[in-house]
PDB file of N, CA and C in Angstrom:
ATOM      1  N   MET A  27     -25.477 -71.865   3.569  1.00 57.00           N
ATOM      2  CA  MET A  27     -25.986 -73.204   3.390  1.00 57.00           C
ATOM      3  C   MET A  27     -26.336 -73.801   4.746  1.00 57.00           C
ATOM      4  N   ILE A  28     -27.370 -73.270   5.340  1.00 65.00           N
ATOM      5  CA  ILE A  28     -27.759 -73.680   6.679  1.00 65.00           C
ATOM      6  C   ILE A  28     -28.436 -75.049   6.663  1.00 65.00           C
ATOM      7  N   LEU A  29     -29.281 -75.289   5.693  1.00 76.00           N
ATOM      8  CA  LEU A  29     -30.081 -76.515   5.692  1.00 76.00           C
ATOM      9  C   LEU A  29     -29.500 -77.613   4.805  1.00 76.00           C
ATOM     10  N   THR A  30     -28.238 -77.509   4.442  1.00 86.00           N
ATOM     11  CA  THR A  30     -27.656 -78.487   3.533  1.00 86.00           C
ATOM     12  C   THR A  30     -27.727 -79.899   4.092  1.00 86.00           C
ATOM     13  N   ASP A  31     -27.340 -80.072   5.353  1.00 88.00           N
ATOM     14  CA  ASP A  31     -27.319 -81.418   5.920  1.00 88.00           C
ATOM     15  C   ASP A  31     -28.721 -81.995   6.052  1.00 88.00           C
ATOM     16  N   LYS A  32     -29.661 -81.196   6.520  1.00 91.00           N
ATOM     17  CA  LYS A  32     -31.037 -81.687   6.673  1.00 91.00           C
ATOM     18  C   LYS A  32     -31.669 -81.991   5.319  1.00 91.00           C
ATOM     19  N   PHE A  33     -31.369 -81.158   4.334  1.00 93.00           N
ATOM     20  CA  PHE A  33     -31.897 -81.361   2.990  1.00 93.00           C
ATOM     21  C   PHE A  33     -31.360 -82.664   2.399  1.00 93.00           C
ATOM     22  N   LEU A  34     -30.053 -82.886   2.522  1.00 93.00           N
ATOM     23  CA  LEU A  34     -29.459 -84.107   1.972  1.00 93.00           C
ATOM     24  C   LEU A  34     -29.982 -85.356   2.672  1.00 93.00           C
ATOM     25  N   ILE A  35     -30.119 -85.298   3.981  1.00 94.00           N
ATOM     26  CA  ILE A  35     -30.635 -86.457   4.716  1.00 94.00           C
ATOM     27  C   ILE A  35     -32.093 -86.718   4.332  1.00 94.00           C
ATOM     28  N   GLY A  36     -32.890 -85.669   4.177  1.00 95.00           N
ATOM     29  CA  GLY A  36     -34.290 -85.829   3.781  1.00 95.00           C
ATOM     30  C   GLY A  36     -34.439 -86.395   2.378  1.00 95.00           C
ATOM     31  N   ILE A  37     -33.673 -85.854   1.431  1.00 96.00           N
ATOM     32  CA  ILE A  37     -33.732 -86.356   0.057  1.00 96.00           C
ATOM     33  C   ILE A  37     -33.227 -87.800  -0.008  1.00 96.00           C
ATOM     34  N   GLY A  38     -32.164 -88.094   0.740  1.00 96.00           N
ATOM     35  CA  GLY A  38     -31.653 -89.466   0.775  1.00 96.00           C
ATOM     36  C   GLY A  38     -32.675 -90.441   1.326  1.00 96.00           C
ATOM     37  N   SER A  39     -33.399 -90.021   2.354  1.00 97.00           N
ATOM     38  CA  SER A  39     -34.441 -90.881   2.922  1.00 97.00           C
ATOM     39  C   SER A  39     -35.550 -91.134   1.909  1.00 97.00           C
ATOM     40  N   CYS A  40     -35.913 -90.113   1.151  1.00 97.00           N
ATOM     41  CA  CYS A  40     -36.934 -90.288   0.110  1.00 97.00           C
ATOM     42  C   CYS A  40     -36.460 -91.256  -0.970  1.00 97.00           C
ATOM     43  N   LEU A  41     -35.185 -91.167  -1.339  1.00 97.00           N
ATOM     44  CA  LEU A  41     -34.657 -92.074  -2.358  1.00 97.00           C
ATOM     45  C   LEU A  41     -34.594 -93.514  -1.852  1.00 97.00           C
ATOM     46  N   VAL A  42     -34.243 -93.697  -0.590  1.00 97.00           N
ATOM     47  CA  VAL A  42     -34.250 -95.050  -0.018  1.00 97.00           C
ATOM     48  C   VAL A  42     -35.680 -95.590   0.003  1.00 97.00           C
ATOM     49  N   ALA A  43     -36.645 -94.747   0.358  1.00 97.00           N
ATOM     50  CA  ALA A  43     -38.048 -95.171   0.353  1.00 97.00           C
ATOM     51  C   ALA A  43     -38.495 -95.542  -1.061  1.00 97.00           C
ATOM     52  N   LEU A  44     -38.031 -94.798  -2.061  1.00 96.00           N
ATOM     53  CA  LEU A  44     -38.347 -95.134  -3.448  1.00 96.00           C
ATOM     54  C   LEU A  44     -37.774 -96.503  -3.814  1.00 96.00           C
ATOM     55  N   GLY A  45     -36.541 -96.755  -3.390  1.00 96.00           N
ATOM     56  CA  GLY A  45     -35.929 -98.058  -3.654  1.00 96.00           C
ATOM     57  C   GLY A  45     -36.677 -99.194  -2.987  1.00 96.00           C
ATOM     58  N   VAL A  46     -37.099 -98.979  -1.751  1.00 96.00           N
ATOM     59  CA  VAL A  46     -37.867-100.007  -1.039  1.00 96.00           C
ATOM     60  C   VAL A  46     -39.211-100.235  -1.730  1.00 96.00           C
ATOM     61  N   ALA A  47     -39.830 -99.170  -2.221  1.00 95.00           N
ATOM     62  CA  ALA A  47     -41.100 -99.316  -2.934  1.00 95.00           C
ATOM     63  C   ALA A  47     -40.914-100.133  -4.214  1.00 95.00           C
ATOM     64  N   PHE A  48     -39.816 -99.898  -4.916  1.00 94.00           N
ATOM     65  CA  PHE A  48     -39.527-100.705  -6.102  1.00 94.00           C
ATOM     66  C   PHE A  48     -39.370-102.174  -5.729  1.00 94.00           C
ATOM     67  N   LEU A  49     -38.646-102.432  -4.642  1.00 93.00           N
ATOM     68  CA  LEU A  49     -38.439-103.825  -4.232  1.00 93.00           C
ATOM     69  C   LEU A  49     -39.736-104.478  -3.767  1.00 93.00           C
ATOM     70  N   LEU A  50     -40.614-103.708  -3.131  1.00 94.00           N
ATOM     71  CA  LEU A  50     -41.894-104.262  -2.693  1.00 94.00           C
ATOM     72  C   LEU A  50     -42.851-104.489  -3.857  1.00 94.00           C
ATOM     73  N   ALA A  51     -42.641-103.793  -4.973  1.00 91.00           N
ATOM     74  CA  ALA A  51     -43.523-103.943  -6.131  1.00 91.00           C
ATOM     75  C   ALA A  51     -43.162-105.151  -6.989  1.00 91.00           C
ATOM     76  N   THR A  52     -42.015-105.768  -6.743  1.00 90.00           N
ATOM     77  CA  THR A  52     -41.589-106.879  -7.610  1.00 90.00           C
ATOM     78  C   THR A  52     -42.533-108.077  -7.606  1.00 90.00           C
ATOM     79  N   PRO A  53     -43.142-108.471  -6.483  1.00 90.00           N
ATOM     80  CA  PRO A  53     -44.045-109.633  -6.563  1.00 90.00           C
ATOM     81  C   PRO A  53     -45.304-109.372  -7.391  1.00 90.00           C
ATOM     82  N   TYR A  54     -45.677-108.121  -7.568  1.00 89.00           N
ATOM     83  CA  TYR A  54     -46.912-107.799  -8.280  1.00 89.00           C
ATOM     84  C   TYR A  54     -46.695-107.621  -9.778  1.00 89.00           C
ATOM     85  N   MET A  55     -45.463-107.390 -10.178  1.00 82.00           N
ATOM     86  CA  MET A  55     -45.144-107.177 -11.592  1.00 82.00           C
ATOM     87  C   MET A  55     -44.167-108.262 -12.040  1.00 82.00           C
ATOM     88  N   LEU A  56     -44.655-109.461 -12.236  1.00 84.00           N
ATOM     89  CA  LEU A  56     -43.775-110.593 -12.528  1.00 84.00           C
ATOM     90  C   LEU A  56     -43.105-110.486 -13.894  1.00 84.00           C
ATOM     91  N   ASP A  57     -43.766-109.852 -14.860  1.00 87.00           N
ATOM     92  CA  ASP A  57     -43.165-109.755 -16.187  1.00 87.00           C
ATOM     93  C   ASP A  57     -42.032-108.725 -16.233  1.00 87.00           C
ATOM     94  N   THR A  58     -42.025-107.777 -15.322  1.00 86.00           N
ATOM     95  CA  THR A  58     -40.953-106.767 -15.270  1.00 86.00           C
ATOM     96  C   THR A  58     -40.196-106.857 -13.947  1.00 86.00           C
ATOM     97  N   ARG A  59     -40.012-108.058 -13.454  1.00 88.00           N
ATOM     98  CA  ARG A  59     -39.411-108.249 -12.134  1.00 88.00           C
ATOM     99  C   ARG A  59     -37.959-107.773 -12.073  1.00 88.00           C
ATOM    100  N   ASP A  60     -37.138-108.140 -13.050  1.00 90.00           N
ATOM    101  CA  ASP A  60     -35.717-107.793 -13.008  1.00 90.00           C
ATOM    102  C   ASP A  60     -35.471-106.282 -13.015  1.00 90.00           C
ATOM    103  N   PRO A  61     -36.153-105.506 -13.858  1.00 91.00           N
ATOM    104  CA  PRO A  61     -35.936-104.054 -13.786  1.00 91.00           C
ATOM    105  C   PRO A  61     -36.362-103.450 -12.442  1.00 91.00           C
ATOM    106  N   PHE A  62     -37.417-103.989 -11.850  1.00 91.00           N
ATOM    107  CA  PHE A  62     -37.848-103.472 -10.553  1.00 91.00           C
ATOM    108  C   PHE A  62     -36.824-103.777  -9.466  1.00 91.00           C
ATOM    109  N   VAL A  63     -36.247-104.972  -9.483  1.00 93.00           N
ATOM    110  CA  VAL A  63     -35.220-105.324  -8.496  1.00 93.00           C
ATOM    111  C   VAL A  63     -33.989-104.456  -8.697  1.00 93.00           C
ATOM    112  N   LEU A  64     -33.562-104.309  -9.945  1.00 94.00           N
ATOM    113  CA  LEU A  64     -32.392-103.486 -10.238  1.00 94.00           C
ATOM    114  C   LEU A  64     -32.643-102.032  -9.840  1.00 94.00           C
ATOM    115  N   GLY A  65     -33.817-101.515 -10.166  1.00 94.00           N
ATOM    116  CA  GLY A  65     -34.158-100.143  -9.775  1.00 94.00           C
ATOM    117  C   GLY A  65     -34.232 -99.973  -8.271  1.00 94.00           C
ATOM    118  N   GLY A  66     -34.759-100.973  -7.583  1.00 95.00           N
ATOM    119  CA  GLY A  66     -34.842-100.898  -6.130  1.00 95.00           C
ATOM    120  C   GLY A  66     -33.479-100.827  -5.480  1.00 95.00           C
ATOM    121  N   PHE A  67     -32.571-101.683  -5.927  1.00 96.00           N
ATOM    122  CA  PHE A  67     -31.216-101.640  -5.372  1.00 96.00           C
ATOM    123  C   PHE A  67     -30.502-100.348  -5.760  1.00 96.00           C
ATOM    124  N   PHE A  68     -30.696 -99.912  -7.002  1.00 97.00           N
ATOM    125  CA  PHE A  68     -30.049 -98.682  -7.468  1.00 97.00           C
ATOM    126  C   PHE A  68     -30.472 -97.481  -6.631  1.00 97.00           C
ATOM    127  N   TRP A  69     -31.781 -97.283  -6.463  1.00 96.00           N
ATOM    128  CA  TRP A  69     -32.254 -96.121  -5.709  1.00 96.00           C
ATOM    129  C   TRP A  69     -31.914 -96.228  -4.233  1.00 96.00           C
ATOM    130  N   SER A  70     -31.880 -97.427  -3.693  1.00 97.00           N
ATOM    131  CA  SER A  70     -31.480 -97.589  -2.292  1.00 97.00           C
ATOM    132  C   SER A  70     -30.011 -97.226  -2.097  1.00 97.00           C
ATOM    133  N   ILE A  71     -29.161 -97.628  -3.028  1.00 97.00           N
ATOM    134  CA  ILE A  71     -27.735 -97.289  -2.929  1.00 97.00           C
ATOM    135  C   ILE A  71     -27.522 -95.792  -3.103  1.00 97.00           C
ATOM    136  N   ILE A  72     -28.190 -95.187  -4.080  1.00 98.00           N
ATOM    137  CA  ILE A  72     -28.061 -93.739  -4.289  1.00 98.00           C
ATOM    138  C   ILE A  72     -28.580 -92.987  -3.062  1.00 98.00           C
ATOM    139  N   GLY A  73     -29.695 -93.420  -2.499  1.00 97.00           N
ATOM    140  CA  GLY A  73     -30.240 -92.779  -1.301  1.00 97.00           C
ATOM    141  C   GLY A  73     -29.327 -92.926  -0.099  1.00 97.00           C
ATOM    142  N   GLY A  74     -28.760 -94.108   0.087  1.00 96.00           N
ATOM    143  CA  GLY A  74     -27.825 -94.313   1.194  1.00 96.00           C
ATOM    144  C   GLY A  74     -26.586 -93.447   1.059  1.00 96.00           C
ATOM    145  N   THR A  75     -26.089 -93.303  -0.164  1.00 97.00           N
ATOM    146  CA  THR A  75     -24.938 -92.433  -0.406  1.00 97.00           C
ATOM    147  C   THR A  75     -25.288 -90.983  -0.106  1.00 97.00           C
ATOM    148  N   THR A  76     -26.479 -90.563  -0.496  1.00 96.00           N
ATOM    149  CA  THR A  76     -26.909 -89.190  -0.229  1.00 96.00           C
ATOM    150  C   THR A  76     -27.041 -88.945   1.271  1.00 96.00           C
ATOM    151  N   ILE A  77     -27.566 -89.908   2.005  1.00 96.00           N
ATOM    152  CA  ILE A  77     -27.648 -89.780   3.465  1.00 96.00           C
ATOM    153  C   ILE A  77     -26.246 -89.680   4.061  1.00 96.00           C
ATOM    154  N   GLY A  78     -25.315 -90.460   3.536  1.00 95.00           N
ATOM    155  CA  GLY A  78     -23.931 -90.382   4.002  1.00 95.00           C
ATOM    156  C   GLY A  78     -23.336 -89.004   3.782  1.00 95.00           C
ATOM    157  N   PHE A  79     -23.612 -88.403   2.623  1.00 94.00           N
ATOM    158  CA  PHE A  79     -23.146 -87.034   2.372  1.00 94.00           C
ATOM    159  C   PHE A  79     -23.781 -86.053   3.350  1.00 94.00           C
ATOM    160  N   GLY A  80     -25.049 -86.276   3.677  1.00 94.00           N
ATOM    161  CA  GLY A  80     -25.722 -85.408   4.646  1.00 94.00           C
ATOM    162  C   GLY A  80     -25.115 -85.512   6.029  1.00 94.00           C
ATOM    163  N   TRP A  81     -24.793 -86.723   6.452  1.00 94.00           N
ATOM    164  CA  TRP A  81     -24.147 -86.909   7.762  1.00 94.00           C
ATOM    165  C   TRP A  81     -22.777 -86.249   7.784  1.00 94.00           C
ATOM    166  N   HIS A  82     -22.057 -86.374   6.666  1.00 92.00           N
ATOM    167  CA  HIS A  82     -20.732 -85.751   6.580  1.00 92.00           C
ATOM    168  C   HIS A  82     -20.854 -84.228   6.674  1.00 92.00           C
ATOM    169  N   ALA A  83     -21.837 -83.659   5.979  1.00 89.00           N
ATOM    170  CA  ALA A  83     -22.043 -82.206   6.040  1.00 89.00           C
ATOM    171  C   ALA A  83     -22.452 -81.778   7.446  1.00 89.00           C
ATOM    172  N   ARG A  84     -23.272 -82.587   8.123  1.00 90.00           N
ATOM    173  CA  ARG A  84     -23.689 -82.255   9.488  1.00 90.00           C
ATOM    174  C   ARG A  84     -22.503 -82.279  10.441  1.00 90.00           C
ATOM    175  N   ASP A  85     -21.655 -83.295  10.313  1.00 91.00           N
ATOM    176  CA  ASP A  85     -20.471 -83.372  11.178  1.00 91.00           C
ATOM    177  C   ASP A  85     -19.527 -82.207  10.931  1.00 91.00           C
ATOM    178  N   LYS A  86     -19.360 -81.850   9.665  1.00 87.00           N
ATOM    179  CA  LYS A  86     -18.491 -80.725   9.313  1.00 87.00           C
ATOM    180  C   LYS A  86     -19.043 -79.420   9.885  1.00 87.00           C
ATOM    181  N   LYS A  87     -20.373 -79.239   9.773  1.00 85.00           N
ATOM    182  CA  LYS A  87     -21.002 -78.023  10.300  1.00 85.00           C
ATOM    183  C   LYS A  87     -20.901 -77.981  11.818  1.00 85.00           C
ATOM    184  N   THR A  88     -21.070 -79.126  12.467  1.00 87.00           N
ATOM    185  CA  THR A  88     -20.972 -79.188  13.928  1.00 87.00           C
ATOM    186  C   THR A  88     -19.565 -78.825  14.391  1.00 87.00           C
ATOM    187  N   LYS A  89     -18.559 -79.318  13.692  1.00 88.00           N
ATOM    188  CA  LYS A  89     -17.179 -78.983  14.047  1.00 88.00           C
ATOM    189  C   LYS A  89     -16.910 -77.492  13.874  1.00 88.00           C
ATOM    190  N   GLN A  90     -17.451 -76.891  12.814  1.00 85.00           N
ATOM    191  CA  GLN A  90     -17.258 -75.457  12.595  1.00 85.00           C
ATOM    192  C   GLN A  90     -17.948 -74.644  13.684  1.00 85.00           C
ATOM    193  N   LEU A  91     -19.143 -75.058  14.083  1.00 82.00           N
ATOM    194  CA  LEU A  91     -19.858 -74.327  15.129  1.00 82.00           C
ATOM    195  C   LEU A  91     -19.167 -74.475  16.477  1.00 82.00           C
ATOM    196  N   ASP A  92     -18.629 -75.661  16.760  1.00 85.00           N
ATOM    197  CA  ASP A  92     -17.902 -75.865  18.013  1.00 85.00           C
ATOM    198  C   ASP A  92     -16.624 -75.042  18.051  1.00 85.00           C
ATOM    199  N   ALA A  93     -15.973 -74.871  16.908  1.00 87.00           N
ATOM    200  CA  ALA A  93     -14.743 -74.085  16.859  1.00 87.00           C
ATOM    201  C   ALA A  93     -15.025 -72.602  17.087  1.00 87.00           C
ATOM    202  N   MET A  94     -16.223 -72.152  16.720  1.00 83.00           N
ATOM    203  CA  MET A  94     -16.572 -70.737  16.889  1.00 83.00           C
ATOM    204  C   MET A  94     -16.947 -70.421  18.328  1.00 83.00           C
ATOM    205  N   ARG A  95     -17.290 -71.413  19.114  1.00 80.00           N
ATOM    206  CA  ARG A  95     -17.726 -71.172  20.493  1.00 80.00           C
ATOM    207  C   ARG A  95     -16.582 -70.947  21.410  1.00 80.00           C
TER     208      ARG A  95
END
């Protein structure tokens, strides 16, 4: 699992971007404003959590590589 940390950080960034896009779309869709706001916050939180998992995996991998040196 060499690319686990980079993959998680990349996917998390995409999910945060999706959440921001939902939040930016709220002024244009006034009749469906509440679902867009809820979706924006939801995807931003899920993306931030995924980025956190990626950072944790990167730190864990860095510690393992340092121990092998």
